[in-house]
Amino acid sequence: MSGDAGIAIGGVEGRLQRLRDAAETKPVATAEAAWAWIAELAKRSKRDAASADAECNELFRLGVPPTTLDGPTDGLLVMTTTNPALDAAVRAVAGLWMPWQGKRFHNEDASGENRMARNSTVVSKLLWPLYSMRDAAEGKLAFDFKTYVEAGKDDPDRQVLVIDYADIESNPRLLIRSIRDELVEIVDSVFLGKILYHSGSGKYNKIGYFALRTQG
């Protein structure tokens, strides 16, 4: 509700508010519904990228920076936003093989790493021959990051959780250290992120969206 109590909010904001209201009594069902919404946007991006991008952006701007995120999360690459040809190529490859599984956060020391499939080391060695992933119980861990809250680069009027790879010396300089992820919480346990690429001189270009949800 906004303004007069009897006037319902429509569109993305209204749908999200209804989910947040429902979360008070049905948190698990609400998280599933929010995740299904994001998965729906990922599917729509294949036939209507502009519409999916606009809705993802609106949804992101309604989120808040998570401050207690801790432990492993499962991930979804929602869509890329580069150019039609490259986006189509990414969709084709991701449909056959997706090495990225999510992220793991360490709230106490504001850090984390990416969860990768065990067979991702083959491609990793081709791109970054000197970089080594670490073994984990369910695959590999790679591309460490620091986290902190500040104004977004793509949304300077919004606070976001920054996932920063740039200052981790062990990360490959090729691509990885130029990535800045920005994350917001949509509903409890479900998060939407933007993938930004630092092209130099303080300029960041949005190249995609991803989503995370806590395990368990």
GROMACS .gro file of C-alpha atoms in nm:
model
  216
    1MET     CA    1   0.000   0.000   0.000
    2SER     CA    2   0.110   0.355  -0.062
    3GLY     CA    3  -0.059   0.683   0.020
    4ASP     CA    4  -0.428   0.601   0.085
    5ALA     CA    5  -0.452   0.261   0.250
    6GLY     CA    6  -0.716   0.147   0.003
    7ILE     CA    7  -0.507   0.210  -0.311
    8ALA     CA    8  -0.304  -0.093  -0.417
    9ILE     CA    9   0.033  -0.049  -0.585
   10GLY     CA   10   0.056  -0.219  -0.923
   11GLY     CA   11   0.337  -0.346  -1.144
   12VAL     CA   12   0.671  -0.468  -1.017
   13GLU     CA   13   0.654  -0.266  -0.696
   14GLY     CA   14   0.309  -0.399  -0.610
   15ARG     CA   15   0.404  -0.759  -0.682
   16LEU     CA   16   0.713  -0.729  -0.466
   17GLN     CA   17   0.523  -0.564  -0.183
   18ARG     CA   18   0.269  -0.847  -0.181
   19LEU     CA   19   0.553  -1.097  -0.155
   20ARG     CA   20   0.709  -0.906   0.133
   21ASP     CA   21   0.376  -0.890   0.312
   22ALA     CA   22   0.329  -1.265   0.267
   23ALA     CA   23   0.681  -1.333   0.396
   24GLU     CA   24   0.571  -1.243   0.748
   25THR     CA   25   0.366  -1.562   0.771
   26LYS     CA   26   0.496  -1.777   0.483
   27PRO     CA   27   0.870  -1.708   0.447
   28VAL     CA   28   0.959  -2.031   0.265
   29ALA     CA   29   0.676  -2.006   0.011
   30THR     CA   30   0.757  -1.639  -0.043
   31ALA     CA   31   1.122  -1.711  -0.114
   32GLU     CA   32   1.020  -1.981  -0.364
   33ALA     CA   33   0.780  -1.739  -0.535
   34ALA     CA   34   1.048  -1.469  -0.558
   35TRP     CA   35   1.298  -1.717  -0.703
   36ALA     CA   36   1.038  -1.835  -0.956
   37TRP     CA   37   0.980  -1.472  -1.058
   38ILE     CA   38   1.351  -1.422  -1.127
   39ALA     CA   39   1.366  -1.754  -1.317
   40GLU     CA   40   1.071  -1.632  -1.521
   41LEU     CA   41   1.268  -1.317  -1.611
   42ALA     CA   42   1.564  -1.533  -1.716
   43LYS     CA   43   1.335  -1.730  -1.946
   44ARG     CA   44   1.175  -1.413  -2.086
   45SER     CA   45   1.516  -1.264  -2.164
   46LYS     CA   46   1.556  -1.520  -2.442
   47ARG     CA   47   1.263  -1.377  -2.639
   48ASP     CA   48   1.233  -1.020  -2.506
   49ALA     CA   49   1.563  -0.902  -2.362
   50ALA     CA   50   1.461  -0.538  -2.335
   51SER     CA   51   1.154  -0.615  -2.126
   52ALA     CA   52   1.342  -0.856  -1.899
   53ASP     CA   53   1.625  -0.606  -1.853
   54ALA     CA   54   1.382  -0.328  -1.762
   55GLU     CA   55   1.198  -0.544  -1.508
   56CYS     CA   56   1.521  -0.674  -1.355
   57ASN     CA   57   1.643  -0.317  -1.321
   58GLU     CA   58   1.320  -0.203  -1.155
   59LEU     CA   59   1.324  -0.501  -0.920
   60PHE     CA   60   1.689  -0.438  -0.833
   61ARG     CA   61   1.618  -0.076  -0.746
   62LEU     CA   62   1.351  -0.188  -0.500
   63GLY     CA   63   1.596  -0.408  -0.311
   64VAL     CA   64   1.802  -0.330  -0.003
   65PRO     CA   65   2.167  -0.416   0.069
   66PRO     CA   66   2.198  -0.738   0.270
   67THR     CA   67   2.403  -0.695   0.586
   68THR     CA   68   2.386  -1.041   0.745
   69LEU     CA   69   2.445  -1.267   0.443
   70ASP     CA   70   2.662  -1.557   0.556
   71GLY     CA   71   2.741  -1.903   0.424
   72PRO     CA   72   2.684  -2.069   0.086
   73THR     CA   73   2.428  -1.956  -0.168
   74ASP     CA   74   2.300  -2.111  -0.490
   75GLY     CA   75   2.328  -1.895  -0.801
   76LEU     CA   76   2.147  -1.828  -1.125
   77LEU     CA   77   2.279  -1.630  -1.420
   78VAL     CA   78   1.962  -1.440  -1.510
   79MET     CA   79   2.079  -1.271  -1.831
   80THR     CA   80   2.363  -1.082  -1.992
   81THR     CA   81   2.323  -0.732  -2.133
   82THR     CA   82   2.614  -0.684  -2.371
   83ASN     CA   83   2.499  -0.708  -2.734
   84PRO     CA   84   2.250  -0.942  -2.903
   85ALA     CA   85   2.512  -1.168  -3.064
   86LEU     CA   86   2.723  -1.213  -2.752
   87ASP     CA   87   2.418  -1.251  -2.528
   88ALA     CA   88   2.287  -1.527  -2.755
   89ALA     CA   89   2.624  -1.703  -2.743
   90VAL     CA   90   2.630  -1.686  -2.362
   91ARG     CA   91   2.278  -1.831  -2.344
   92ALA     CA   92   2.377  -2.115  -2.575
   93VAL     CA   93   2.687  -2.205  -2.375
   94ALA     CA   94   2.513  -2.164  -2.037
   95GLY     CA   95   2.232  -2.388  -2.156
   96LEU     CA   96   2.482  -2.667  -2.212
   97TRP     CA   97   2.725  -2.606  -1.929
   98MET     CA   98   2.721  -2.364  -1.636
   99PRO     CA   99   3.038  -2.385  -1.422
  100TRP     CA  100   2.927  -2.115  -1.175
  101GLN     CA  101   2.711  -2.251  -0.891
  102GLY     CA  102   2.679  -1.954  -0.658
  103LYS     CA  103   2.878  -1.772  -0.391
  104ARG     CA  104   2.985  -1.829  -0.034
  105PHE     CA  105   2.995  -1.536   0.209
  106HIS     CA  106   3.188  -1.481   0.532
  107ASN     CA  107   2.999  -1.206   0.708
  108GLU     CA  108   3.241  -1.174   0.999
  109ASP     CA  109   3.533  -1.063   0.783
  110ALA     CA  110   3.332  -0.919   0.490
  111SER     CA  111   3.469  -1.161   0.233
  112GLY     CA  112   3.375  -1.460   0.022
  113GLU     CA  113   3.440  -1.667  -0.287
  114ASN     CA  114   3.258  -1.817  -0.584
  115ARG     CA  115   3.132  -2.175  -0.585
  116MET     CA  116   3.229  -2.354  -0.905
  117ALA     CA  117   3.161  -2.695  -1.057
  118ARG     CA  118   3.441  -2.945  -1.016
  119ASN     CA  119   3.490  -2.975  -1.393
  120SER     CA  120   3.534  -2.598  -1.434
  121THR     CA  121   3.909  -2.628  -1.379
  122VAL     CA  122   3.967  -2.731  -1.742
  123VAL     CA  123   3.835  -2.405  -1.884
  124SER     CA  124   3.992  -2.209  -1.599
  125LYS     CA  125   4.338  -2.337  -1.692
  126LEU     CA  126   4.285  -2.234  -2.053
  127LEU     CA  127   4.193  -1.877  -1.957
  128TRP     CA  128   4.415  -1.838  -1.649
  129PRO     CA  129   4.692  -2.101  -1.661
  130LEU     CA  130   4.862  -1.971  -1.345
  131TYR     CA  131   4.545  -1.956  -1.136
  132SER     CA  132   4.441  -2.250  -0.918
  133MET     CA  133   4.094  -2.313  -0.778
  134ARG     CA  134   4.058  -2.467  -0.433
  135ASP     CA  135   3.887  -2.795  -0.353
  136ALA     CA  136   3.559  -2.787  -0.161
  137ALA     CA  137   3.310  -3.051  -0.050
  138GLU     CA  138   3.074  -2.983  -0.342
  139GLY     CA  139   3.313  -2.866  -0.611
  140LYS     CA  140   3.564  -2.583  -0.627
  141LEU     CA  141   3.608  -2.238  -0.475
  142ALA     CA  142   3.754  -1.952  -0.677
  143PHE     CA  143   3.773  -1.576  -0.733
  144ASP     CA  144   3.775  -1.441  -0.380
  145PHE     CA  145   3.608  -1.109  -0.302
  146LYS     CA  146   3.560  -0.842  -0.040
  147THR     CA  147   3.219  -0.703   0.051
  148TYR     CA  148   3.104  -0.362   0.170
  149VAL     CA  149   2.800  -0.137   0.138
  150GLU     CA  150   2.808   0.183  -0.064
  151ALA     CA  151   2.619   0.367  -0.338
  152GLY     CA  152   2.586   0.166  -0.659
  153LYS     CA  153   2.786   0.255  -0.968
  154ASP     CA  154   2.488   0.183  -1.194
  155ASP     CA  155   2.240   0.319  -0.936
  156PRO     CA  156   2.417   0.595  -0.742
  157ASP     CA  157   2.093   0.679  -0.560
  158ARG     CA  158   2.073   0.328  -0.412
  159GLN     CA  159   2.283   0.151  -0.149
  160VAL     CA  160   2.410  -0.192  -0.254
  161LEU     CA  161   2.634  -0.468  -0.123
  162VAL     CA  162   2.948  -0.448  -0.335
  163ILE     CA  163   3.123  -0.774  -0.422
  164ASP     CA  164   3.470  -0.650  -0.508
  165TYR     CA  165   3.735  -0.862  -0.681
  166ALA     CA  166   3.979  -0.585  -0.773
  167ASP     CA  167   4.204  -0.578  -0.467
  168ILE     CA  168   4.249  -0.955  -0.425
  169GLU     CA  169   4.603  -1.018  -0.550
  170SER     CA  170   4.539  -1.385  -0.622
  171ASN     CA  171   4.254  -1.311  -0.865
  172PRO     CA  172   4.341  -1.314  -1.236
  173ARG     CA  173   4.390  -0.970  -1.388
  174LEU     CA  174   4.223  -1.089  -1.707
  175LEU     CA  175   3.853  -1.009  -1.666
  176ILE     CA  176   3.803  -1.111  -1.300
  177ARG     CA  177   3.963  -0.808  -1.133
  178SER     CA  178   3.764  -0.578  -1.361
  179ILE     CA  179   3.431  -0.721  -1.238
  180ARG     CA  180   3.226  -0.551  -0.968
  181ASP     CA  181   2.909  -0.727  -0.857
  182GLU     CA  182   2.638  -0.529  -0.679
  183LEU     CA  183   2.378  -0.716  -0.473
  184VAL     CA  184   2.044  -0.635  -0.310
  185GLU     CA  185   1.796  -0.843  -0.112
  186ILE     CA  186   1.454  -0.881  -0.275
  187VAL     CA  187   1.286  -1.083  -0.001
  188ASP     CA  188   1.440  -1.276   0.284
  189SER     CA  189   1.688  -1.534   0.146
  190VAL     CA  190   1.658  -1.419  -0.220
  191PHE     CA  191   1.897  -1.169  -0.378
  192LEU     CA  192   1.935  -1.000  -0.716
  193GLY     CA  193   2.268  -0.876  -0.846
  194LYS     CA  194   2.412  -0.668  -1.126
  195ILE     CA  195   2.738  -0.759  -1.296
  196LEU     CA  196   2.942  -0.450  -1.382
  197TYR     CA  197   3.261  -0.429  -1.585
  198HIS     CA  198   3.518  -0.163  -1.504
  199SER     CA  199   3.635  -0.035  -1.841
  200GLY     CA  200   3.875   0.222  -1.698
  201SER     CA  201   3.871   0.585  -1.586
  202GLY     CA  202   3.609   0.503  -1.324
  203LYS     CA  203   3.353   0.392  -1.582
  204TYR     CA  204   3.142   0.082  -1.515
  205ASN     CA  205   2.921  -0.091  -1.772
  206LYS     CA  206   2.639  -0.325  -1.673
  207ILE     CA  207   2.690  -0.658  -1.846
  208GLY     CA  208   2.429  -0.876  -1.679
  209TYR     CA  209   2.221  -0.987  -1.383
  210PHE     CA  210   2.251  -1.282  -1.147
  211ALA     CA  211   2.049  -1.410  -0.854
  212LEU     CA  212   2.138  -1.586  -0.530
  213ARG     CA  213   1.940  -1.771  -0.269
  214THR     CA  214   2.054  -1.908   0.062
  215GLN     CA  215   2.074  -2.283   0.103
  216GLY     CA  216   1.848  -2.478   0.335
   0.00000   0.00000   0.00000
